[in-house]
Short mmCIF file of C-alpha atoms and ligand atoms in Angstrom, two decimals:
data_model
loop_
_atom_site.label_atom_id
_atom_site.label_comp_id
_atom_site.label_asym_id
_atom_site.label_seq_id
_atom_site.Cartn_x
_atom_site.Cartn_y
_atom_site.Cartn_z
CA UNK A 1 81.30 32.65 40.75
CA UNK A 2 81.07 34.88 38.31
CA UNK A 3 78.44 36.82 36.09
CA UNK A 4 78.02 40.17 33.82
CA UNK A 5 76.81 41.94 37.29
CA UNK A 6 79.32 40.89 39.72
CA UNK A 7 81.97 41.53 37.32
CA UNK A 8 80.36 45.22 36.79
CA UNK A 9 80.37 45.43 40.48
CA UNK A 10 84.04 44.62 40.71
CA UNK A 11 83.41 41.96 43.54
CA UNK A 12 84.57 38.07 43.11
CA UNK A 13 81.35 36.61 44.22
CA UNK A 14 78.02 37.53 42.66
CA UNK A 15 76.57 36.80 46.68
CA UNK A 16 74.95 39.72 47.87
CA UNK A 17 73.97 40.03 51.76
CA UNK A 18 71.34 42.42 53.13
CA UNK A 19 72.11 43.30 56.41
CA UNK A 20 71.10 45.66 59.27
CA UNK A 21 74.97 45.53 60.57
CA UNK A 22 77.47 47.63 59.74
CA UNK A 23 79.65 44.40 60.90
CA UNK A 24 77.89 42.13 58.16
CA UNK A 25 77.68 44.35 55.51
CA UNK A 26 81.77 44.82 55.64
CA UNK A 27 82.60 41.35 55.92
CA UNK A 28 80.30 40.50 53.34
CA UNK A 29 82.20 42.62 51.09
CA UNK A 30 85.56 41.67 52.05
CA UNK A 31 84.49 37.76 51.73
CA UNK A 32 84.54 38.92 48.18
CA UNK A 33 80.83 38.97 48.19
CA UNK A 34 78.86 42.28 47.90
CA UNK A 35 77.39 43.94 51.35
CA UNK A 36 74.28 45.88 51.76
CA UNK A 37 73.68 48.10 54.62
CA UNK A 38 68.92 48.19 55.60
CA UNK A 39 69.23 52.27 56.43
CA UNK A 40 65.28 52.05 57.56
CA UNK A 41 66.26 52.35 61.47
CA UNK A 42 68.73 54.98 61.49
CA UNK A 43 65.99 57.63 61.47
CA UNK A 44 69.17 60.06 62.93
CA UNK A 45 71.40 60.85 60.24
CA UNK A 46 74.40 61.50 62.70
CA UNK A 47 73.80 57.34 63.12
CA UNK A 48 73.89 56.56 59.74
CA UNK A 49 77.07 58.58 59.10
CA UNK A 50 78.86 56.85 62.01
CA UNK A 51 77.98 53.71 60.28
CA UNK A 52 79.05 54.51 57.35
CA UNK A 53 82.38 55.98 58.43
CA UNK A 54 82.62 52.91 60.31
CA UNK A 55 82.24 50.54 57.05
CA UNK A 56 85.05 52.77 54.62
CA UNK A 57 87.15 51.60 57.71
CA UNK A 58 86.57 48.29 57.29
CA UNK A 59 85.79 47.05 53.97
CA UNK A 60 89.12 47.39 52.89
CA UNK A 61 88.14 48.89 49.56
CA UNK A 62 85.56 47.12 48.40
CA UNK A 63 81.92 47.83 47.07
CA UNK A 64 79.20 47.89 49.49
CA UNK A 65 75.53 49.36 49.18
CA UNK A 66 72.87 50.36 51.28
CA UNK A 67 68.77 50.08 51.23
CA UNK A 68 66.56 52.29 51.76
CA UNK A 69 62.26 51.61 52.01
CA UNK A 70 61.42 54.47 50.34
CA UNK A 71 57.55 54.40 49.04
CA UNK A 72 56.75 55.15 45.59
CA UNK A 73 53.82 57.22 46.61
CA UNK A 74 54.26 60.23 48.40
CA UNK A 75 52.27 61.31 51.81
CA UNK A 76 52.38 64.74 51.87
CA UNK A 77 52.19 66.56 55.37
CA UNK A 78 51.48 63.44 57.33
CA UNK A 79 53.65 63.18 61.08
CA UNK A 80 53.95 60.16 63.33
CA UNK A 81 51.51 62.27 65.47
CA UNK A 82 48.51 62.11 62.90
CA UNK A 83 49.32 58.30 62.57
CA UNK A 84 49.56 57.46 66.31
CA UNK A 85 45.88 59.20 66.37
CA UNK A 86 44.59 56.97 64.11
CA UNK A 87 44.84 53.78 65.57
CA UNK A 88 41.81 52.41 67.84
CA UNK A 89 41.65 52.09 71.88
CA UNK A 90 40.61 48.32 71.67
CA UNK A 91 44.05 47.58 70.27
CA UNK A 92 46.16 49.45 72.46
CA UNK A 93 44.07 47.45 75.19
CA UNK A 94 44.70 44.05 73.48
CA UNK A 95 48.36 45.22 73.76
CA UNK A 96 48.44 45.67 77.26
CA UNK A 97 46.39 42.96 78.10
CA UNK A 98 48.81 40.02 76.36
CA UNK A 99 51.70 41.95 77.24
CA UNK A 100 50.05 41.47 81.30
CA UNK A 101 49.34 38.14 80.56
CA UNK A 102 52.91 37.20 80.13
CA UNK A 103 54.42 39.66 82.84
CA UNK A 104 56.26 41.62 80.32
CA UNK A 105 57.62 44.74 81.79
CA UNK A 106 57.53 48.37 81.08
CA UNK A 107 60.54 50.43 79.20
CA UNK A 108 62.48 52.38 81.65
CA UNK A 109 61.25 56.29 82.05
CA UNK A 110 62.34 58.02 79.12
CA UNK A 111 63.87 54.95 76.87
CA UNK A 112 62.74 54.76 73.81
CA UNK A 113 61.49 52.40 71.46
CA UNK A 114 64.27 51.11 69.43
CA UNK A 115 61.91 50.54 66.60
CA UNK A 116 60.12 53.09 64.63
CA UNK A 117 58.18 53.85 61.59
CA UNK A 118 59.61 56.60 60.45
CA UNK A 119 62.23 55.40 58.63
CA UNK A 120 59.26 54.14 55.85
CA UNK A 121 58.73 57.84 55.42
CA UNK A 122 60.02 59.22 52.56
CA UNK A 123 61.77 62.41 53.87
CA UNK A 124 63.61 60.27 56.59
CA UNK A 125 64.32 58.06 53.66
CA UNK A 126 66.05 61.14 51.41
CA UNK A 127 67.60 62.24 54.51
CA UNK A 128 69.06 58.86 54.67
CA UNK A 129 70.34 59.28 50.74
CA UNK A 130 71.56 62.91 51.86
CA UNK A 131 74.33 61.05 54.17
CA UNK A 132 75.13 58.31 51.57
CA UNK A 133 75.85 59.82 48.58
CA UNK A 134 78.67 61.27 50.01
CA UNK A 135 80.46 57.73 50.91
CA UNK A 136 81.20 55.62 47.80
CA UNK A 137 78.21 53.29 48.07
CA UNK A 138 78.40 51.63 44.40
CA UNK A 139 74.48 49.93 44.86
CA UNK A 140 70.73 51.76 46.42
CA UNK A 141 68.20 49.31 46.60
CA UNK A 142 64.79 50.15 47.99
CA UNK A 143 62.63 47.30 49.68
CA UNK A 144 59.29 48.99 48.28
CA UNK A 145 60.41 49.24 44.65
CA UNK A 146 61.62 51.78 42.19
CA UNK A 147 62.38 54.84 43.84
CA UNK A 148 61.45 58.45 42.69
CA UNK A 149 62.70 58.98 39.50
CA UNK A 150 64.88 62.30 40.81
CA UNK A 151 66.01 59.67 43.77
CA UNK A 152 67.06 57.41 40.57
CA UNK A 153 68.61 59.78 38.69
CA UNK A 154 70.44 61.05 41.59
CA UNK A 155 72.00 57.92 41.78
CA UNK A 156 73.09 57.45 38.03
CA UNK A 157 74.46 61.00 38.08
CA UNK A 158 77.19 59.46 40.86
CA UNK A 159 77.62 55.82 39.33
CA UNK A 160 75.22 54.60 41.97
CA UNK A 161 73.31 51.48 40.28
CA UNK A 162 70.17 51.04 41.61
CA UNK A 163 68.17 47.80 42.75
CA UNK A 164 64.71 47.20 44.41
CA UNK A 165 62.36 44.24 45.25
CA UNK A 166 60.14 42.73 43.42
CA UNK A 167 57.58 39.48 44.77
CA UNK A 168 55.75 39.26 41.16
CA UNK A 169 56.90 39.66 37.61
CA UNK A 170 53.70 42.34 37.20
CA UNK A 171 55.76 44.75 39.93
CA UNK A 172 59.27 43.80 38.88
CA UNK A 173 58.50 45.38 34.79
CA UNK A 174 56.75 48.62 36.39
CA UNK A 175 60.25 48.40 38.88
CA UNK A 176 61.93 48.72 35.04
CA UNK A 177 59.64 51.03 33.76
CA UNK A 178 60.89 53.43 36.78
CA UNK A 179 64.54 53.26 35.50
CA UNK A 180 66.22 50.96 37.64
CA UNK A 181 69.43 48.69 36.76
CA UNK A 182 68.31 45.40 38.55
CA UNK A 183 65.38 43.73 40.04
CA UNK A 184 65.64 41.52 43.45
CA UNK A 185 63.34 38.71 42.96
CA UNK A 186 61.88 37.87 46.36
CA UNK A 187 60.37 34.76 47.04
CA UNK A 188 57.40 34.06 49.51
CA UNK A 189 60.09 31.71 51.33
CA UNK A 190 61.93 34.86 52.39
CA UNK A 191 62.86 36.51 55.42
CA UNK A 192 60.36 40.35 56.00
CA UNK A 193 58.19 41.23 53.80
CA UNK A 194 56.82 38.40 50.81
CA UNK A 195 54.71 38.18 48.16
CA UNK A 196 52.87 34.92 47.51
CA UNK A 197 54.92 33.40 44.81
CA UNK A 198 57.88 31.01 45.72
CA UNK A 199 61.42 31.74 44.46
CA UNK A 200 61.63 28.50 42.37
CA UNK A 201 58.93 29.75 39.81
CA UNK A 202 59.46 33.44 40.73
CA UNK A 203 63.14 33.68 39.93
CA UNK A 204 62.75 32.76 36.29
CA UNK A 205 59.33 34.78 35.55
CA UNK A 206 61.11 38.24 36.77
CA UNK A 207 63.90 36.87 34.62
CA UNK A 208 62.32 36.31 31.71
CA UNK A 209 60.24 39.29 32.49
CA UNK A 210 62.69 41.96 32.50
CA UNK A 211 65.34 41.05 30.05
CA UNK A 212 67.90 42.47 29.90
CA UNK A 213 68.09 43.60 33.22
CA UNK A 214 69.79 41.35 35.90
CA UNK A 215 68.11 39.94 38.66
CA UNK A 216 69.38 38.65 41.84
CA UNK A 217 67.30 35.43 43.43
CA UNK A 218 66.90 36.13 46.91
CA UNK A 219 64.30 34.03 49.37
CA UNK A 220 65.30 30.49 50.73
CA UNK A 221 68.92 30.55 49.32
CA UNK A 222 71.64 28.90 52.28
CA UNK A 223 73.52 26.80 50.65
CA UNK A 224 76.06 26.71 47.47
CA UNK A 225 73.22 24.36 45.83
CA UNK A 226 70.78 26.62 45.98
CA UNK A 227 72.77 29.48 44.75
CA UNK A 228 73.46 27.11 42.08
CA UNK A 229 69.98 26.70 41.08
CA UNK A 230 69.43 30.18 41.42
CA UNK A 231 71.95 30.74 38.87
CA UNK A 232 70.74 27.86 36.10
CA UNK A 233 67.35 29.79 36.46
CA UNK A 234 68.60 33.04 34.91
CA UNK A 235 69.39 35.07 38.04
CA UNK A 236 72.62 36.54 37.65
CA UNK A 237 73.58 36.27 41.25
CA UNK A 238 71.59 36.21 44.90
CA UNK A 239 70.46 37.71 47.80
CA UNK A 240 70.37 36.59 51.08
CA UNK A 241 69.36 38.18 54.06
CA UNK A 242 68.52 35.65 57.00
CA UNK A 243 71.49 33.56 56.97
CA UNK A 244 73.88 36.75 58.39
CA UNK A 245 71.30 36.63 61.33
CA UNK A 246 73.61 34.09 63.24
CA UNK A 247 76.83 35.07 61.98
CA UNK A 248 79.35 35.78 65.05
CA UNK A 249 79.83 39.64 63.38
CA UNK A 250 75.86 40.21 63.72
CA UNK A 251 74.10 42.01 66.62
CA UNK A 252 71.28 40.33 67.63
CA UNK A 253 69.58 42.25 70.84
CA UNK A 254 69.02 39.01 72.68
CA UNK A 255 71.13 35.81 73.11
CA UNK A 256 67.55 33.63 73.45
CA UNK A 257 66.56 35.20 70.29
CA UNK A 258 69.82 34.17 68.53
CA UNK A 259 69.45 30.63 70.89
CA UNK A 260 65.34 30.41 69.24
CA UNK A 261 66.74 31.03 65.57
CA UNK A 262 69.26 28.31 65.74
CA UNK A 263 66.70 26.01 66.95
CA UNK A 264 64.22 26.74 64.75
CA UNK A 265 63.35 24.29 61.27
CA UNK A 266 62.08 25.26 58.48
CA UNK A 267 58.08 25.33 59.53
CA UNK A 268 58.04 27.79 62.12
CA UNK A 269 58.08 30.62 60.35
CA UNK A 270 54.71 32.59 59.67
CA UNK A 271 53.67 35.23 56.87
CA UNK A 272 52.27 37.74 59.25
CA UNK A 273 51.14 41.08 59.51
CA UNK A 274 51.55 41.31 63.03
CA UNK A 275 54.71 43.24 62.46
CA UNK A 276 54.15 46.07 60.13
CA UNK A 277 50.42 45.35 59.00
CA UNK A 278 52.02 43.97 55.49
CA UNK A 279 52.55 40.32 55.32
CA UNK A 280 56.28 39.61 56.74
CA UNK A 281 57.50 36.31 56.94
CA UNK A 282 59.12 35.95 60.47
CA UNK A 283 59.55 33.37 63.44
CA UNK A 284 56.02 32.24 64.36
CA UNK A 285 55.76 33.03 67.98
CA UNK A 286 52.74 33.23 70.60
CA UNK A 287 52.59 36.97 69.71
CA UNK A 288 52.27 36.64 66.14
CA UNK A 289 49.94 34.25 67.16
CA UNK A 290 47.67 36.42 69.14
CA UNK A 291 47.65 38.99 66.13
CA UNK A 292 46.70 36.29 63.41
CA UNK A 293 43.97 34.70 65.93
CA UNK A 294 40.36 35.43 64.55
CA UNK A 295 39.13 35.67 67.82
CA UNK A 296 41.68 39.05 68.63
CA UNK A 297 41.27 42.30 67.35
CA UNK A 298 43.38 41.72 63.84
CA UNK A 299 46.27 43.88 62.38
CA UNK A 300 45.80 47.45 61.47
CA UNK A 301 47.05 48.56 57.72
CA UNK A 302 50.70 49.76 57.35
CA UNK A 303 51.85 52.07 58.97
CA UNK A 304 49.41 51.55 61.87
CA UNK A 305 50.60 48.39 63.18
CA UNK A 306 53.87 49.33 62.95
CA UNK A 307 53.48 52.20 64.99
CA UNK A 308 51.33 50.04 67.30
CA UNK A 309 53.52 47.42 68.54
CA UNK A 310 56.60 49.38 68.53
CA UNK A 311 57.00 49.64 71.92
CA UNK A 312 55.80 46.42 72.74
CA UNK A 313 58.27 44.90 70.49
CA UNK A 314 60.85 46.49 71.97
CA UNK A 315 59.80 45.41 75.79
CA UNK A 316 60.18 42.15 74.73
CA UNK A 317 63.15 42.43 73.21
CA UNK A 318 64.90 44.04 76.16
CA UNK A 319 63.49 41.74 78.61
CA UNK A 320 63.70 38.59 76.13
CA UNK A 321 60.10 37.23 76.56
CA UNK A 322 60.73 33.85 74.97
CA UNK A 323 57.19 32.73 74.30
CA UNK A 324 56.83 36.22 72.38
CA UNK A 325 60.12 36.86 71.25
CA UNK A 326 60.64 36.84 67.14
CA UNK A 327 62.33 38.89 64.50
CA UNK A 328 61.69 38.74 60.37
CA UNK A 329 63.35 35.08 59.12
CA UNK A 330 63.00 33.77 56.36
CA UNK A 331 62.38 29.50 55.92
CA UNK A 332 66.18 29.04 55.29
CA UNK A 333 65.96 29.54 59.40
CA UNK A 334 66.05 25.93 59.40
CA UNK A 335 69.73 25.77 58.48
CA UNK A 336 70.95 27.77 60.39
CA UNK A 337 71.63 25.71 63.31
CA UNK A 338 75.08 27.11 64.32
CA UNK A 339 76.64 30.44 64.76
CA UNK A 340 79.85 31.02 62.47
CA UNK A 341 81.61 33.98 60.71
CA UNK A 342 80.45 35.57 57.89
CA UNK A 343 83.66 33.97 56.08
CA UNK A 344 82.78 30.84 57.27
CA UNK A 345 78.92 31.21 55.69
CA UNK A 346 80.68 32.65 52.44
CA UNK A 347 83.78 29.38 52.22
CA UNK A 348 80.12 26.90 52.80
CA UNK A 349 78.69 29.24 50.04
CA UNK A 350 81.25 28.25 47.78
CA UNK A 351 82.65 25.42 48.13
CA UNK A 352 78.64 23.90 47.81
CA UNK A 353 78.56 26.02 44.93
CA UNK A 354 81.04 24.18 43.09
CA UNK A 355 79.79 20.21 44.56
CA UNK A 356 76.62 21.51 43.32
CA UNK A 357 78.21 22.25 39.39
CA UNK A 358 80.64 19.02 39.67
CA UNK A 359 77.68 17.22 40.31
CA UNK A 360 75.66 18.85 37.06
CA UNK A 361 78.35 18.77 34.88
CA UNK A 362 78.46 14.67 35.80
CA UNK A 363 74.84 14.28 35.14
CA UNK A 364 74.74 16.36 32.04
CA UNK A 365 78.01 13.40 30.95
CA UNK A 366 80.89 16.28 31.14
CA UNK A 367 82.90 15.02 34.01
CA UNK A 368 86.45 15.70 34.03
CA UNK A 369 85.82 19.32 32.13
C1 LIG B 1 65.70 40.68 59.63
C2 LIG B 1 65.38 41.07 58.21
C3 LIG B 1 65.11 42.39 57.92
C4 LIG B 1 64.85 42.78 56.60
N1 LIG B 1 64.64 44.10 56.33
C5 LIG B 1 64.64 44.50 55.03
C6 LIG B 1 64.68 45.89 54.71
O1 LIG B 1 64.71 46.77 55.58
N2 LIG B 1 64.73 46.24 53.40
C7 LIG B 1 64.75 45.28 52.40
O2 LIG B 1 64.85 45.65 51.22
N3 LIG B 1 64.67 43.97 52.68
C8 LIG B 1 64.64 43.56 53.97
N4 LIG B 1 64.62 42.22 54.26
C9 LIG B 1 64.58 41.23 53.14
C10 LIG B 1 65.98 40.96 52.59
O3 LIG B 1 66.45 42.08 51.86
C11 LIG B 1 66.02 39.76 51.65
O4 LIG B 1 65.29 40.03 50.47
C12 LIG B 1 65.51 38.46 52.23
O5 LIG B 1 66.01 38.27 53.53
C13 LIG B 1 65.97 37.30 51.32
O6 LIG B 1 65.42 36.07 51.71
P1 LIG B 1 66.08 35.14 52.87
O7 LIG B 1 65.58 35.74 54.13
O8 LIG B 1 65.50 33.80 52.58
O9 LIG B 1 67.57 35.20 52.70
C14 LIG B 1 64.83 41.79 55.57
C15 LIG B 1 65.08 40.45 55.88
C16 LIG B 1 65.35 40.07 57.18
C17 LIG B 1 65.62 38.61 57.48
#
């Protein structure tokens, strides 16, 4: 499965897997796809680096990248403090009370949230790049676009190519416009944040959009068929982030979380805010409910929210509140109905792959070739 890109990239599949696991990310890469490592919570860069070390150890010499959510926009002078200040009593009490009203405990004295905002800030974001650019990452993408232009040419100075997300054609030619070498198109069936517009008439507007730059299809995309059709719509490979959720080499917090994803068809997900106060498409639970009801309090605006329900996320995480319990997925959810290597995702990938071109090349009357 070859295209201009992957071949650029050195790597025998053009498959590309976002990941937050070091784990994923290196097995991606030495399935002969290419792995991408989310940097946005390792807000120490000690972490990161460990990770990183950890990867060159295990890749076995292949290419890997890693994203960053870096905003285009810069807040100057703004701390977590002045955020935290902003956000109203009445949802802090809404907090408490459904977190009471389904027994969930408090964090231990001292324990952290494992989930922060600040790595959407932009100076934990260059710290983040500080650490990188001195492993041989050979892709940056950033979830909130084109990054600054001295981030981008920072990148081209070492090789680094450099990727970011688009939901609409409209943000994936100003993506161009800021210098970068290939657009994600992300489709509203995908797993964190969406736009509105689904990958089957996304894919080929970006496409057609930003010629000649190469877009990846990402949103929705399991199976060998629909890489396939991701492919015969211009995209010159995909992306795929939920379907390394269940892999064996991932690191799910909780075992009912990983039991409630492999469960779960392709309805019950939900484009909510309740997350990060953007819409992010993730397993519709009772607390995404609560946030979405018109009769509670509503989200706050990014990065309110975020910083809202940090804690409160991670309580029920640790203590794996079922009824509450979510993470971002993306509608693919509904295939995943079994844990199994990333390998094992990658041999489905292509062996469906090529059923899906056998079974073109019939129809089109070129058997046999
Ligand atoms: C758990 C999870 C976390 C994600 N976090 C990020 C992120 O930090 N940065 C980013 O660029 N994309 C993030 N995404 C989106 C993926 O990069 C990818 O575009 C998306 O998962 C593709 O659609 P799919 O979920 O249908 O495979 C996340 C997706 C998931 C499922």
């Amino acid at each position: 499965m070859q295209t201009e890109l992957s071949k650029k990239l050195g790597v025998e599949h053009a498959i590309f897997g976002f990941t937050p696991f070091p784990a994923v990310a290196a097995a991606i890469s030495r399935a002969g796809g290419f792995g991408v490592l989310g940097a946005v919570r390792y807000t120490a860069p000690d972490d990161l680096k460990r990770d990183l070390d950890w990867i060159e150890g295990h890749v076995e010499g292949m290419p890997y990248g890693l994203d960053v959510v870096m905003p285009a926009k810069k807040v100057e002078g703004v701390t977590e403090a002045d955020v935290e200040a902003m956000i109203p009593q009445g949802h802090r009490q809404f907090i408490r009370d459904t977190l009471a009203k389904y027994g969930v405990p408090e964090l231990a004295e001292g324990e952290a949230s494992g989930w922060r905002i600040t790595g959407w800030m932009e100076q934990v974001a260059r710290t983040q790049l500080d650490v990188a650019f001195d492993y041989p990452i050979k892709l940056l993408a950033n979830a909130l676009g084109s990054p600054p232009a001295d981030v981008v040419e920072r990148a081209h100075d070492r090789g680094v190519l450099v990727a970011a997300l688009a939901g609409s054609a409209r943000h994936a030619v100003k993506h161009k416009e800021g210098g970068i070498d290939i657009v994600v198109a992300q489709g509203y069936e995908a797993g964190g944040h969406t736009g509105e517009i689904a990958s089957m008439v996304l894919t080929p507007e970006v496409v057609e959009a930003v010629d000649p730059l190469p877009v990846l299809a990402a949103g929705g995309i399991g199976s060998g068929q629909q890489v396939a059709a991701a492919l015969s719509l211009g995209a010159q490979g995909v992306w795929l982030g939920s379907i390394w959720l269940t892999t064996t080499e991932a690191e799910l917090p909780s075992p009912r979380l990983i039991q409630k994803l492999l469960a779960a068809g392709s309805g019950d997900t939900v484009r909510s805010r309740a997350l990060t106060g953007k819409p992010a498409r993730q397993l519709r639970t009772e607390w995404t409910d609560a946030w979405d009801d018109t009769n509670g309090p509503g989200t706050l605006p990014m990065p309110l929210q975020g910083l809202l329900v940090a804690d409160a996320v991670s309580r029920i995480q640790k203590y794996e509140v079922e009824p509450l319990l979510g993470t971002p997925v993306g509608q693919i959810v509904g295939r995943m109905n079994s844990e199994r290597s990333v390998q094992a995702v990658f041999d489905d990938l292509t062996r469906g792959f090529e059923r899906a071109v056998d079974r073109i090349n019939r129809i089109a009357g070129r058997s046999g070739q």
